[in-house]
CSV table of N, CA and C and ligand atoms in Angstrom, one decimal:
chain,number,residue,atom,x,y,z
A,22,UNK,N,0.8,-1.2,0.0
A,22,UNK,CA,0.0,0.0,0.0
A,22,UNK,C,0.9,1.2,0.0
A,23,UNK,N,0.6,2.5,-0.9
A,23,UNK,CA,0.9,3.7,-0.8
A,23,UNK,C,0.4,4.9,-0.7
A,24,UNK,N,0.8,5.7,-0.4
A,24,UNK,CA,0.0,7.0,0.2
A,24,UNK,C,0.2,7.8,-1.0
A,25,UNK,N,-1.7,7.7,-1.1
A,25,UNK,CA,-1.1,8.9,-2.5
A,25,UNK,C,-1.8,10.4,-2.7
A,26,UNK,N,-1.1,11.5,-2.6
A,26,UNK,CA,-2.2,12.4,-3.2
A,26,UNK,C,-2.0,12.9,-4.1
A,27,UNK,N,-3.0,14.3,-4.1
A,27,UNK,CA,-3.5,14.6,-5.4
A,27,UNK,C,-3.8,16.0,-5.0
A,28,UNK,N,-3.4,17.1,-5.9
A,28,UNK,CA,-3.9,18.2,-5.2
A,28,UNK,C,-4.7,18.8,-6.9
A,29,UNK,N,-6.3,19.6,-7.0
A,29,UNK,CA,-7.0,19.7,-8.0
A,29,UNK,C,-6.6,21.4,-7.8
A,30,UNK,N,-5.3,21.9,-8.6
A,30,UNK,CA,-4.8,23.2,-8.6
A,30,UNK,C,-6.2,24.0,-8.9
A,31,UNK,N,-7.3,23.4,-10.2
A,31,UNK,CA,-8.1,24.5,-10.3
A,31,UNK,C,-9.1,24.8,-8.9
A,32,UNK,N,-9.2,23.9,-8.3
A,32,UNK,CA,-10.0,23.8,-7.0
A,32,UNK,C,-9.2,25.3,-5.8
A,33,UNK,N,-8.4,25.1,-6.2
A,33,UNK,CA,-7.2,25.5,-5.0
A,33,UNK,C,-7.7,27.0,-4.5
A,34,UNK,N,-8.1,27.7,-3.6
A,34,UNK,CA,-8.3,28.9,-3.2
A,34,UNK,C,-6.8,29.6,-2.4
A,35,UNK,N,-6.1,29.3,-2.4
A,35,UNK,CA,-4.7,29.6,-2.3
A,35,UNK,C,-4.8,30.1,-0.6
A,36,UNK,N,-5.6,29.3,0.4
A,36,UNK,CA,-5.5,29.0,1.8
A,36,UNK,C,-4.4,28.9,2.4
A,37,UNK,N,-3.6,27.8,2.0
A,37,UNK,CA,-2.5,27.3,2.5
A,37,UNK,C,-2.8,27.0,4.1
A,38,UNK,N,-3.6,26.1,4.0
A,38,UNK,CA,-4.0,25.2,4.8
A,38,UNK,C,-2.6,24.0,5.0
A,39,UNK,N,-2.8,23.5,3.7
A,39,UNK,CA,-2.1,22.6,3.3
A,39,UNK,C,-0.7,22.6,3.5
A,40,UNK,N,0.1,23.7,3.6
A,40,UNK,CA,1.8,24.0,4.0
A,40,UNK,C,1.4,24.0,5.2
A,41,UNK,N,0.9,24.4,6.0
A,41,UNK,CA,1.0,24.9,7.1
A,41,UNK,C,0.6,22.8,7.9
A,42,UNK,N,-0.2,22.1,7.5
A,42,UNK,CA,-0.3,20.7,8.0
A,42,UNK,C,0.8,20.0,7.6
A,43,UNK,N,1.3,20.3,6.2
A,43,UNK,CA,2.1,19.3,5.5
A,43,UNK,C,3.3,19.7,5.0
A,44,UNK,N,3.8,20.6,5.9
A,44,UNK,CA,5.1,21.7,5.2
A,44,UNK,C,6.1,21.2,3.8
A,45,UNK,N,6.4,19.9,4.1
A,45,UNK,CA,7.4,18.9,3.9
A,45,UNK,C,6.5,17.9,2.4
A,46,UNK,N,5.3,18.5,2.2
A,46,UNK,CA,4.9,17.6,1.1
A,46,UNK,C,4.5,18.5,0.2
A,47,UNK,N,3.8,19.4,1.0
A,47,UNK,CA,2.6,21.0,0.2
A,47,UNK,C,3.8,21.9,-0.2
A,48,UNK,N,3.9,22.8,-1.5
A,48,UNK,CA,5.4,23.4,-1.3
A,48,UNK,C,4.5,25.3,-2.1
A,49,UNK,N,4.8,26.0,-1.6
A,49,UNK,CA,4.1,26.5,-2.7
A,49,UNK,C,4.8,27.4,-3.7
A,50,UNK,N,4.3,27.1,-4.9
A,50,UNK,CA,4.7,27.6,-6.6
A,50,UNK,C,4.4,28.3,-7.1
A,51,UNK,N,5.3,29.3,-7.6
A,51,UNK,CA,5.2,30.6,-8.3
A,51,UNK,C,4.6,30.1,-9.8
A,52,UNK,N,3.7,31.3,-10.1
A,52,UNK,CA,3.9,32.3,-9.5
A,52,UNK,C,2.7,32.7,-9.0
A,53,UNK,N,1.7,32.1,-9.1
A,53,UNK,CA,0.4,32.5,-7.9
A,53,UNK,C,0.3,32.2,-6.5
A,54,UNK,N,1.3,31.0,-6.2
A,54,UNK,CA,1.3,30.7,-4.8
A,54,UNK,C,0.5,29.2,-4.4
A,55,UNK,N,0.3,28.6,-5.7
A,55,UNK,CA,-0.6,27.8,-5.4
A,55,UNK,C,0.2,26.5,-5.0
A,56,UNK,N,-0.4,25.3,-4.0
A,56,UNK,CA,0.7,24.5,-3.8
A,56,UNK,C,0.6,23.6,-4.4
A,57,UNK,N,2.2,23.0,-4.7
A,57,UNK,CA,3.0,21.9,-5.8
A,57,UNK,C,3.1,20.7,-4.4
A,58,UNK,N,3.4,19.3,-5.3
A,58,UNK,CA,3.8,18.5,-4.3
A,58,UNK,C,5.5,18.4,-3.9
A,59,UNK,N,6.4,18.4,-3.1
A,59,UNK,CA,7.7,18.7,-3.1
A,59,UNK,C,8.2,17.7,-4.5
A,60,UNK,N,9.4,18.1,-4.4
A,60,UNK,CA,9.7,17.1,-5.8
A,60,UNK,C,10.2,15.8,-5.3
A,61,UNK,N,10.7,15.6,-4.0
A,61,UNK,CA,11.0,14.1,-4.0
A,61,UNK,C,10.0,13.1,-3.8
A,62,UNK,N,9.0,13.9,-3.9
A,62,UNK,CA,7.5,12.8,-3.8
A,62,UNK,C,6.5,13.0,-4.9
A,63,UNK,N,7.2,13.2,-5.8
A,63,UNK,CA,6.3,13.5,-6.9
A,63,UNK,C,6.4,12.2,-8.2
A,64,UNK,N,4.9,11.9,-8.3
A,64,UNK,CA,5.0,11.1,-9.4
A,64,UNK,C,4.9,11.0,-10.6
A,65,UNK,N,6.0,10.8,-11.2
A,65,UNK,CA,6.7,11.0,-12.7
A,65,UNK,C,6.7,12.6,-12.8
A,66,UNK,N,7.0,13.3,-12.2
A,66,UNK,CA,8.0,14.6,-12.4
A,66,UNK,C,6.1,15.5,-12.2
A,67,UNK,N,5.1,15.0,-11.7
A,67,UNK,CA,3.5,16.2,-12.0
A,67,UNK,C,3.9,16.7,-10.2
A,68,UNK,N,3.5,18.1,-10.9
A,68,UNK,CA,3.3,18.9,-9.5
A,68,UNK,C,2.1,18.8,-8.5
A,69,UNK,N,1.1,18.1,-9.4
A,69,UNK,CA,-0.4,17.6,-8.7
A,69,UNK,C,-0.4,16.1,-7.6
A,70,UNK,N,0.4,15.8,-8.4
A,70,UNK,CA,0.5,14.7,-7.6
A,70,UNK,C,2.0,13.6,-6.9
A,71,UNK,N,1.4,12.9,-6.4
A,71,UNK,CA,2.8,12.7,-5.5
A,71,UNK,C,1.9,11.1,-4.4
A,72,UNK,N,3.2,10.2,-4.3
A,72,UNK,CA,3.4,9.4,-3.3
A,72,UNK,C,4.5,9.5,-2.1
A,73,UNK,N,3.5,10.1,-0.9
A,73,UNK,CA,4.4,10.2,0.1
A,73,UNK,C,4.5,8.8,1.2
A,74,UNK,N,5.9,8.8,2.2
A,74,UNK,CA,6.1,7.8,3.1
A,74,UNK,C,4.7,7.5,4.2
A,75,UNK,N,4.3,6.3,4.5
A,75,UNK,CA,2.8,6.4,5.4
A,75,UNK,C,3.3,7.2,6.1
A,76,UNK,N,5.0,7.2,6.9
A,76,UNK,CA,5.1,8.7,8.3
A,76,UNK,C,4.2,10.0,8.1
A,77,UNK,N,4.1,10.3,6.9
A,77,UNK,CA,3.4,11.5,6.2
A,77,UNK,C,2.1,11.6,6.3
A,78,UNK,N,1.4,10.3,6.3
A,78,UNK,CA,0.1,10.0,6.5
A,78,UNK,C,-0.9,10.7,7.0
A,79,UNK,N,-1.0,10.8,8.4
A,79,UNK,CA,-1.6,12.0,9.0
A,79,UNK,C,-1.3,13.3,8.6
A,80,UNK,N,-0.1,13.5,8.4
A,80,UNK,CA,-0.1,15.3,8.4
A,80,UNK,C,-0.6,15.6,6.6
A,81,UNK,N,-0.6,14.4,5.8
A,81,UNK,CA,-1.5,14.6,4.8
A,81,UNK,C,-2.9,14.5,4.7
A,82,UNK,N,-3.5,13.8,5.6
A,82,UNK,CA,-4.8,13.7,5.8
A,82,UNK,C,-5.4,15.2,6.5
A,83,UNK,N,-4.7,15.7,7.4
A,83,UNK,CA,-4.8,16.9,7.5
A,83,UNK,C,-5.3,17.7,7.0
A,84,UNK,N,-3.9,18.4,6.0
A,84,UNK,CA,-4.1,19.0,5.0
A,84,UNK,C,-5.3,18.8,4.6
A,85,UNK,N,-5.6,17.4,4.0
A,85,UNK,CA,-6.7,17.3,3.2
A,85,UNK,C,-8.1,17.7,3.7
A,86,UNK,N,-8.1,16.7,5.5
A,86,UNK,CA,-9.0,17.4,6.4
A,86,UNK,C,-9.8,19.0,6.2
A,87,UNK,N,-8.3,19.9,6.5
A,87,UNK,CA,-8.7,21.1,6.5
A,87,UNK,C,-8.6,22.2,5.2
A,88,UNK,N,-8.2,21.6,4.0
A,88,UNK,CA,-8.7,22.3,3.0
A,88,UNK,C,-9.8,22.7,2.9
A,89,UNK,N,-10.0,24.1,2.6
A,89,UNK,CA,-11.5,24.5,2.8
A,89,UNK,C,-12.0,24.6,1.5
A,90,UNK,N,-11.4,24.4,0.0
A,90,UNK,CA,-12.5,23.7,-1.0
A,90,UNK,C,-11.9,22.6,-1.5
A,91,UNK,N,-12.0,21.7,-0.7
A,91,UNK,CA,-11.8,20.1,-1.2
A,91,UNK,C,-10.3,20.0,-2.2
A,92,UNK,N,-9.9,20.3,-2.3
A,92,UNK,CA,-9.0,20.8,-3.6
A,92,UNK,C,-7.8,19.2,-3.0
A,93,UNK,N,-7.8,18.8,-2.2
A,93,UNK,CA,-6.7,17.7,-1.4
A,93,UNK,C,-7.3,16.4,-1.5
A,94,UNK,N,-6.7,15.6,-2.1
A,94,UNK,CA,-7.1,14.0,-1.8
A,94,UNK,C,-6.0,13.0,-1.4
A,95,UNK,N,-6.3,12.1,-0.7
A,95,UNK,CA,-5.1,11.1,0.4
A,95,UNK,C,-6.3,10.0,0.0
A,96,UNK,N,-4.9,9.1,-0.9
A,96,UNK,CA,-5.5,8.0,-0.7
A,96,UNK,C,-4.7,6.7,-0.5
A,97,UNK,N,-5.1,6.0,0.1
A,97,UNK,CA,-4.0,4.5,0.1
A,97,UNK,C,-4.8,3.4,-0.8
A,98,UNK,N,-3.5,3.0,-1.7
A,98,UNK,CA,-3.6,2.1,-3.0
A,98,UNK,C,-2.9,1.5,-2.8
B,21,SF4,S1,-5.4,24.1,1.7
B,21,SF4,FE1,-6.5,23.7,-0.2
B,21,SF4,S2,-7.2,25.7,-0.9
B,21,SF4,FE2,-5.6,26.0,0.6
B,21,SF4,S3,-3.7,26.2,-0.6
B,21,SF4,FE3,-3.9,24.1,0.0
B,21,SF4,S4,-5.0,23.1,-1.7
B,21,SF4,FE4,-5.3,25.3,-1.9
């Protein structure tokens, strides 16, 4: 099983909810500010998405918890 998310940029209200639960996964990208996933968790080089370590687990579910328009998804596959 892996932890995977997904972040839907057009969703994104530029909260940064998401840095603030997940510093180390949420990164944010110029030039509007909207957040990328870091690069060493990024899968096949997309800024949307990414597989992080389960350690990350919660503080991704977080994030996703407290995004205030859904724009975050955590899922284990
Ligand atoms: S918490 Fe949600 S709305 Fe806020 S920056 Fe992150 S993805 Fe965007």
């Amino acid at each position: 099983m892996v932890v995977k998310v997904k972040i839907d940029r057009q969703k994104c209200v530029v909260a940064h909810f998401c840095l603030f639960y997940a510093p180390t996964v949420f990164i944010p990208m110029l030039p509007e500010g909207k957040p990328g996933v870091a690069e060493q968790f990024r899968l096949n080089g997309k800024i949307d998405e990414g597989i992080v370590p389960d350690s990350l687990y919660e503080a991704v579910k977080e994030a996703e918890k407290n995004c205030p328009s859904g724009a975050i998804k955590v899922y284990k596959e």
